[in-house]
mmCIF file of C-alpha atoms in Angstrom:
data_model
loop_
_atom_site.group_PDB
_atom_site.id
_atom_site.type_symbol
_atom_site.label_atom_id
_atom_site.label_comp_id
_atom_site.label_asym_id
_atom_site.label_seq_id
_atom_site.Cartn_x
_atom_site.Cartn_y
_atom_site.Cartn_z
ATOM 1 C CA MET O 182 27.679 -2.791 7.637
ATOM 2 C CA ARG O 183 28.303 -6.355 6.502
ATOM 3 C CA ILE O 184 24.718 -6.760 5.291
ATOM 4 C CA LYS O 185 24.952 -3.609 3.201
ATOM 5 C CA LEU O 186 28.280 -4.759 1.769
ATOM 6 C CA ASN O 187 26.844 -8.176 0.860
ATOM 7 C CA LEU O 188 23.865 -6.508 -0.811
ATOM 8 C CA LYS O 189 26.202 -4.289 -2.812
ATOM 9 C CA LEU O 190 28.289 -7.279 -3.873
ATOM 10 C CA ARG O 191 25.181 -9.236 -4.839
ATOM 11 C CA LYS O 192 23.858 -6.265 -6.811
ATOM 12 C CA SER O 193 27.161 -5.779 -8.625
ATOM 13 C CA GLY O 194 27.282 -9.523 -9.353
ATOM 14 C CA ASN O 195 23.793 -9.354 -10.870
ATOM 15 C CA ASN O 196 24.845 -6.349 -12.934
ATOM 16 C CA LEU O 197 27.901 -8.216 -14.172
ATOM 17 C CA ILE O 198 25.775 -11.205 -15.164
ATOM 18 C CA ALA O 199 23.286 -8.971 -17.004
ATOM 19 C CA LEU O 200 26.068 -7.149 -18.844
ATOM 20 C CA SER O 201 27.744 -10.416 -19.796
ATOM 21 C CA ALA O 202 24.468 -11.850 -21.054
ATOM 22 C CA CYS O 203 23.767 -8.729 -23.142
ATOM 23 C CA PHE O 204 27.257 -8.826 -24.612
ATOM 24 C CA LEU O 205 27.028 -12.509 -25.495
ATOM 25 C CA VAL O 206 23.572 -12.187 -27.054
ATOM 26 C CA GLY O 207 24.649 -9.107 -29.036
ATOM 27 C CA ASN O 208 27.834 -10.830 -30.126
ATOM 28 C CA PHE O 209 25.910 -13.949 -31.195
ATOM 29 C CA ILE O 210 23.352 -11.941 -33.188
ATOM 30 C CA GLY O 211 26.110 -9.910 -34.846
ATOM 31 C CA ASP O 212 28.010 -13.066 -35.770
ATOM 32 C CA LEU O 213 24.848 -14.698 -37.028
ATOM 33 C CA LEU O 214 23.799 -11.758 -39.200
ATOM 34 C CA SER O 215 27.178 -10.824 -40.621
ATOM 35 C CA GLY O 216 29.287 -13.943 -40.369
ATOM 36 C CA THR O 217 32.286 -12.002 -38.991
ATOM 37 C CA SER O 218 33.428 -11.841 -35.410
ATOM 38 C CA THR O 219 34.457 -8.165 -35.523
ATOM 39 C CA ILE O 220 30.908 -7.042 -36.324
ATOM 40 C CA GLY O 221 29.688 -9.463 -33.655
ATOM 41 C CA MET O 222 31.994 -7.769 -31.133
ATOM 42 C CA ALA O 223 30.621 -4.382 -32.177
ATOM 43 C CA PHE O 224 27.051 -5.623 -31.678
ATOM 44 C CA GLY O 225 28.052 -7.063 -28.308
ATOM 45 C CA THR O 226 29.643 -3.790 -27.227
ATOM 46 C CA ILE O 227 26.614 -1.768 -28.280
ATOM 47 C CA SER O 228 24.287 -4.168 -26.483
ATOM 48 C CA LEU O 229 26.103 -3.388 -23.206
ATOM 49 C CA LEU O 230 24.051 -0.171 -23.122
ATOM 50 C CA ILE O 231 20.731 -2.038 -22.904
ATOM 51 C CA PRO O 232 20.706 -2.573 -19.077
ATOM 52 C CA LYS O 233 21.615 1.085 -18.493
ATOM 53 C CA ILE O 234 18.817 2.271 -20.792
ATOM 54 C CA ILE O 235 16.318 -0.007 -19.054
ATOM 55 C CA ALA O 236 17.419 1.216 -15.607
ATOM 56 C CA GLU O 237 17.169 4.881 -16.653
ATOM 57 C CA ARG O 238 13.677 4.395 -18.065
ATOM 58 C CA ARG O 239 12.573 2.599 -14.901
ATOM 59 C CA LYS O 240 13.983 5.412 -12.773
ATOM 60 C CA ASP O 241 12.220 8.082 -14.862
ATOM 61 C CA ARG O 242 8.915 6.191 -14.710
ATOM 62 C CA ASN O 243 9.163 5.847 -10.912
ATOM 63 C CA LEU O 244 10.015 9.529 -10.569
ATOM 64 C CA ARG O 245 6.948 10.514 -12.638
ATOM 65 C CA LYS O 246 4.740 8.274 -10.491
ATOM 66 C CA LEU O 247 6.165 9.804 -7.334
ATOM 67 C CA GLN O 248 5.617 13.341 -8.626
ATOM 68 C CA LYS O 249 1.910 12.555 -8.913
ATOM 69 C CA LEU O 250 1.789 11.409 -5.258
ATOM 70 C CA TRP O 251 3.342 14.459 -3.585
ATOM 71 C CA PRO O 252 0.214 16.653 -3.641
ATOM 72 C CA GLU O 253 -1.751 13.906 -1.860
ATOM 73 C CA ILE O 254 1.004 13.412 0.717
ATOM 74 C CA LEU O 255 1.115 17.152 1.345
ATOM 75 C CA ASP O 256 -2.689 17.273 1.736
ATOM 76 C CA HIS O 257 -2.504 14.537 4.375
ATOM 77 C CA LEU O 258 0.292 16.354 6.215
ATOM 78 C CA ILE O 259 -1.602 19.651 6.184
ATOM 79 C CA SER O 260 -4.880 18.099 7.344
ATOM 80 C CA GLY O 261 -3.088 16.262 10.158
ATOM 81 C CA LEU O 262 -1.398 19.427 11.362
ATOM 82 C CA ASN O 263 -4.637 21.414 11.118
ATOM 83 C CA SER O 264 -6.449 18.769 13.180
ATOM 84 C CA GLY O 265 -3.979 19.260 16.024
ATOM 85 C CA LEU O 266 -1.660 16.297 15.599
ATOM 86 C CA SER O 267 2.038 16.727 16.218
ATOM 87 C CA LEU O 268 4.501 16.524 13.340
ATOM 88 C CA ALA O 269 5.580 13.015 14.302
ATOM 89 C CA GLN O 270 1.993 11.780 14.640
ATOM 90 C CA THR O 271 1.087 13.304 11.289
ATOM 91 C CA ILE O 272 3.977 11.610 9.503
ATOM 92 C CA VAL O 273 3.295 8.272 11.220
ATOM 93 C CA SER O 274 -0.387 8.518 10.228
ATOM 94 C CA LEU O 275 0.710 8.596 6.573
ATOM 95 C CA GLY O 276 1.605 4.936 7.108
ATOM 96 C CA ASN O 277 -2.121 4.201 7.448
ATOM 97 C CA ARG O 278 -3.847 6.959 5.484
ATOM 98 C CA GLY O 279 -1.321 7.998 2.862
ATOM 99 C CA PRO O 280 -0.870 6.713 -0.678
ATOM 100 C CA ILE O 281 -0.414 2.943 -0.805
ATOM 101 C CA GLN O 282 2.939 3.212 -2.614
ATOM 102 C CA THR O 283 4.482 5.227 0.231
ATOM 103 C CA ARG O 284 2.912 3.650 3.312
ATOM 104 C CA GLU O 285 5.822 1.334 4.038
ATOM 105 C CA ILE O 286 8.406 4.088 4.519
ATOM 106 C CA PHE O 287 6.096 6.094 6.769
ATOM 107 C CA MET O 288 5.355 2.993 8.867
ATOM 108 C CA GLN O 289 9.111 2.508 9.143
ATOM 109 C CA PHE O 290 9.369 6.116 10.333
ATOM 110 C CA GLY O 291 7.015 5.267 13.219
ATOM 111 C CA VAL O 292 9.017 2.160 14.093
ATOM 112 C CA ASN O 293 12.227 4.196 14.068
ATOM 113 C CA LEU O 294 10.763 6.795 16.425
ATOM 114 C CA LYS O 295 9.437 4.128 18.802
ATOM 115 C CA SER O 296 12.845 2.463 18.898
ATOM 116 C CA GLY O 297 14.368 5.720 20.150
ATOM 117 C CA MET O 298 15.811 7.153 16.956
ATOM 118 C CA ASN O 299 16.163 10.924 16.750
ATOM 119 C CA PHE O 300 13.404 12.714 14.782
ATOM 120 C CA GLY O 301 15.927 14.286 12.411
ATOM 121 C CA GLN O 302 17.606 10.955 11.681
ATOM 122 C CA ALA O 303 14.272 9.252 11.012
ATOM 123 C CA LEU O 304 13.330 12.122 8.701
ATOM 124 C CA GLY O 305 16.702 11.740 6.967
ATOM 125 C CA ILE O 306 15.862 8.109 6.222
ATOM 126 C CA ILE O 307 12.660 9.246 4.504
ATOM 127 C CA LYS O 308 14.654 11.811 2.537
ATOM 128 C CA ASN O 309 17.201 9.237 1.410
ATOM 129 C CA TYR O 310 14.512 6.699 0.555
ATOM 130 C CA PHE O 311 12.682 9.015 -1.819
ATOM 131 C CA ALA O 312 15.818 10.751 -3.181
ATOM 132 C CA ASP O 313 13.615 13.423 -4.710
ATOM 133 C CA PRO O 314 13.948 17.228 -4.579
ATOM 134 C CA ILE O 315 10.343 17.606 -3.433
ATOM 135 C CA ALA O 316 10.931 15.135 -0.585
ATOM 136 C CA ASP O 317 13.996 17.162 0.383
ATOM 137 C CA GLN O 318 11.939 20.349 0.532
ATOM 138 C CA ILE O 319 9.155 18.751 2.568
ATOM 139 C CA CYS O 320 11.575 17.127 5.006
ATOM 140 C CA GLU O 321 13.507 20.362 5.453
ATOM 141 C CA VAL O 322 10.302 22.313 6.180
ATOM 142 C CA ILE O 323 9.247 19.689 8.730
ATOM 143 C CA ASP O 324 12.705 19.520 10.311
ATOM 144 C CA PHE O 325 12.910 23.307 10.543
ATOM 145 C CA ALA O 326 9.429 23.490 12.076
ATOM 146 C CA LYS O 327 10.327 20.774 14.581
ATOM 147 C CA SER O 328 13.591 22.428 15.614
ATOM 148 C CA THR O 329 12.148 25.946 15.941
ATOM 149 C CA GLY O 330 8.713 25.012 17.254
ATOM 150 C CA SER O 331 7.087 26.903 14.424
ATOM 151 C CA ARG O 332 3.305 26.972 14.241
ATOM 152 C CA ASP O 333 3.422 28.066 10.603
ATOM 153 C CA CYS O 334 4.386 24.617 9.315
ATOM 154 C CA ALA O 335 0.914 23.950 7.864
ATOM 155 C CA LEU O 336 0.950 27.322 6.094
ATOM 156 C CA THR O 337 4.414 26.681 4.680
ATOM 157 C CA LEU O 338 3.401 23.188 3.551
ATOM 158 C CA ARG O 339 0.265 24.610 1.932
ATOM 159 C CA THR O 340 2.387 27.094 -0.025
ATOM 160 C CA LEU O 341 4.780 24.303 -0.992
ATOM 161 C CA SER O 342 1.788 22.197 -2.043
ATOM 162 C CA THR O 343 0.657 24.938 -4.415
ATOM 163 C CA TYR O 344 4.099 25.078 -6.001
ATOM 164 C CA VAL O 345 4.318 21.279 -6.221
ATOM 165 C CA ARG O 346 0.913 21.065 -7.927
ATOM 166 C CA ASN O 347 1.856 23.751 -10.435
ATOM 167 C CA ASP O 348 5.241 22.165 -11.054
ATOM 168 C CA SER O 349 3.647 18.736 -11.482
ATOM 169 C CA ASN O 350 1.112 20.093 -13.963
ATOM 170 C CA ILE O 351 3.859 21.784 -15.959
ATOM 171 C CA ALA O 352 5.954 18.591 -15.967
ATOM 172 C CA ILE O 353 2.986 16.512 -17.152
ATOM 173 C CA TYR O 354 2.158 19.064 -19.851
ATOM 174 C CA THR O 355 5.779 19.191 -21.026
ATOM 175 C CA PHE O 356 6.058 15.402 -21.083
ATOM 176 C CA ASN O 357 2.828 15.095 -23.078
ATOM 177 C CA ARG O 358 3.950 17.750 -25.571
ATOM 178 C CA LEU O 359 7.322 16.062 -25.983
ATOM 179 C CA ASP O 360 5.643 12.695 -26.442
ATOM 180 C CA ALA O 361 3.266 14.165 -29.036
ATOM 181 C CA SER O 362 6.135 15.745 -30.986
ATOM 182 C CA ILE O 363 8.082 12.464 -30.956
ATOM 183 C CA ASN O 364 5.031 10.595 -32.225
ATOM 184 C CA LEU O 365 4.520 13.238 -34.904
ATOM 185 C CA ARG O 366 8.129 12.834 -36.082
ATOM 186 C CA ARG O 367 7.656 9.068 -36.333
ATOM 187 C CA GLU O 368 4.791 9.553 -38.758
ATOM 188 C CA PHE O 369 6.981 11.438 -41.229
#
């Protein structure tokens, strides 16, 4: 608990420093350009939005990258289940065979299970780590299959994989169309 609290305080301290720096730089530029402190204050206030904009763009970029990885993760899960591995073994094997960007969390899943953590709790950690609707769906399917002993988990994941692929293709198409229309507007 104390470690998490210290991390939160350190993060909020870094945010405060970044906001202060943005305000001071904006204020200085406003003063320099206009020669009045009121316009400098306005520039400083507007520049407070810069860290939030950067964080939002970073979050959107990471989400788009993650959306491209889900079909591969689902393929690995399905192939592991079809080869006769248990759900836990299949998820742990993603730490070695899965996409490089996600291996760490799946290795941590294996460590959590070996240390005696409940399967549902370890799966909840994965869900919280990704904080993505697709991860929620996958984890819920796996948790439901584990709790009911369902043999249809691979079939359900295959159906989910089809939907995820279609949804990903639509999202990519929409993003590209939006980007093209924005670029077209810039030309005029």
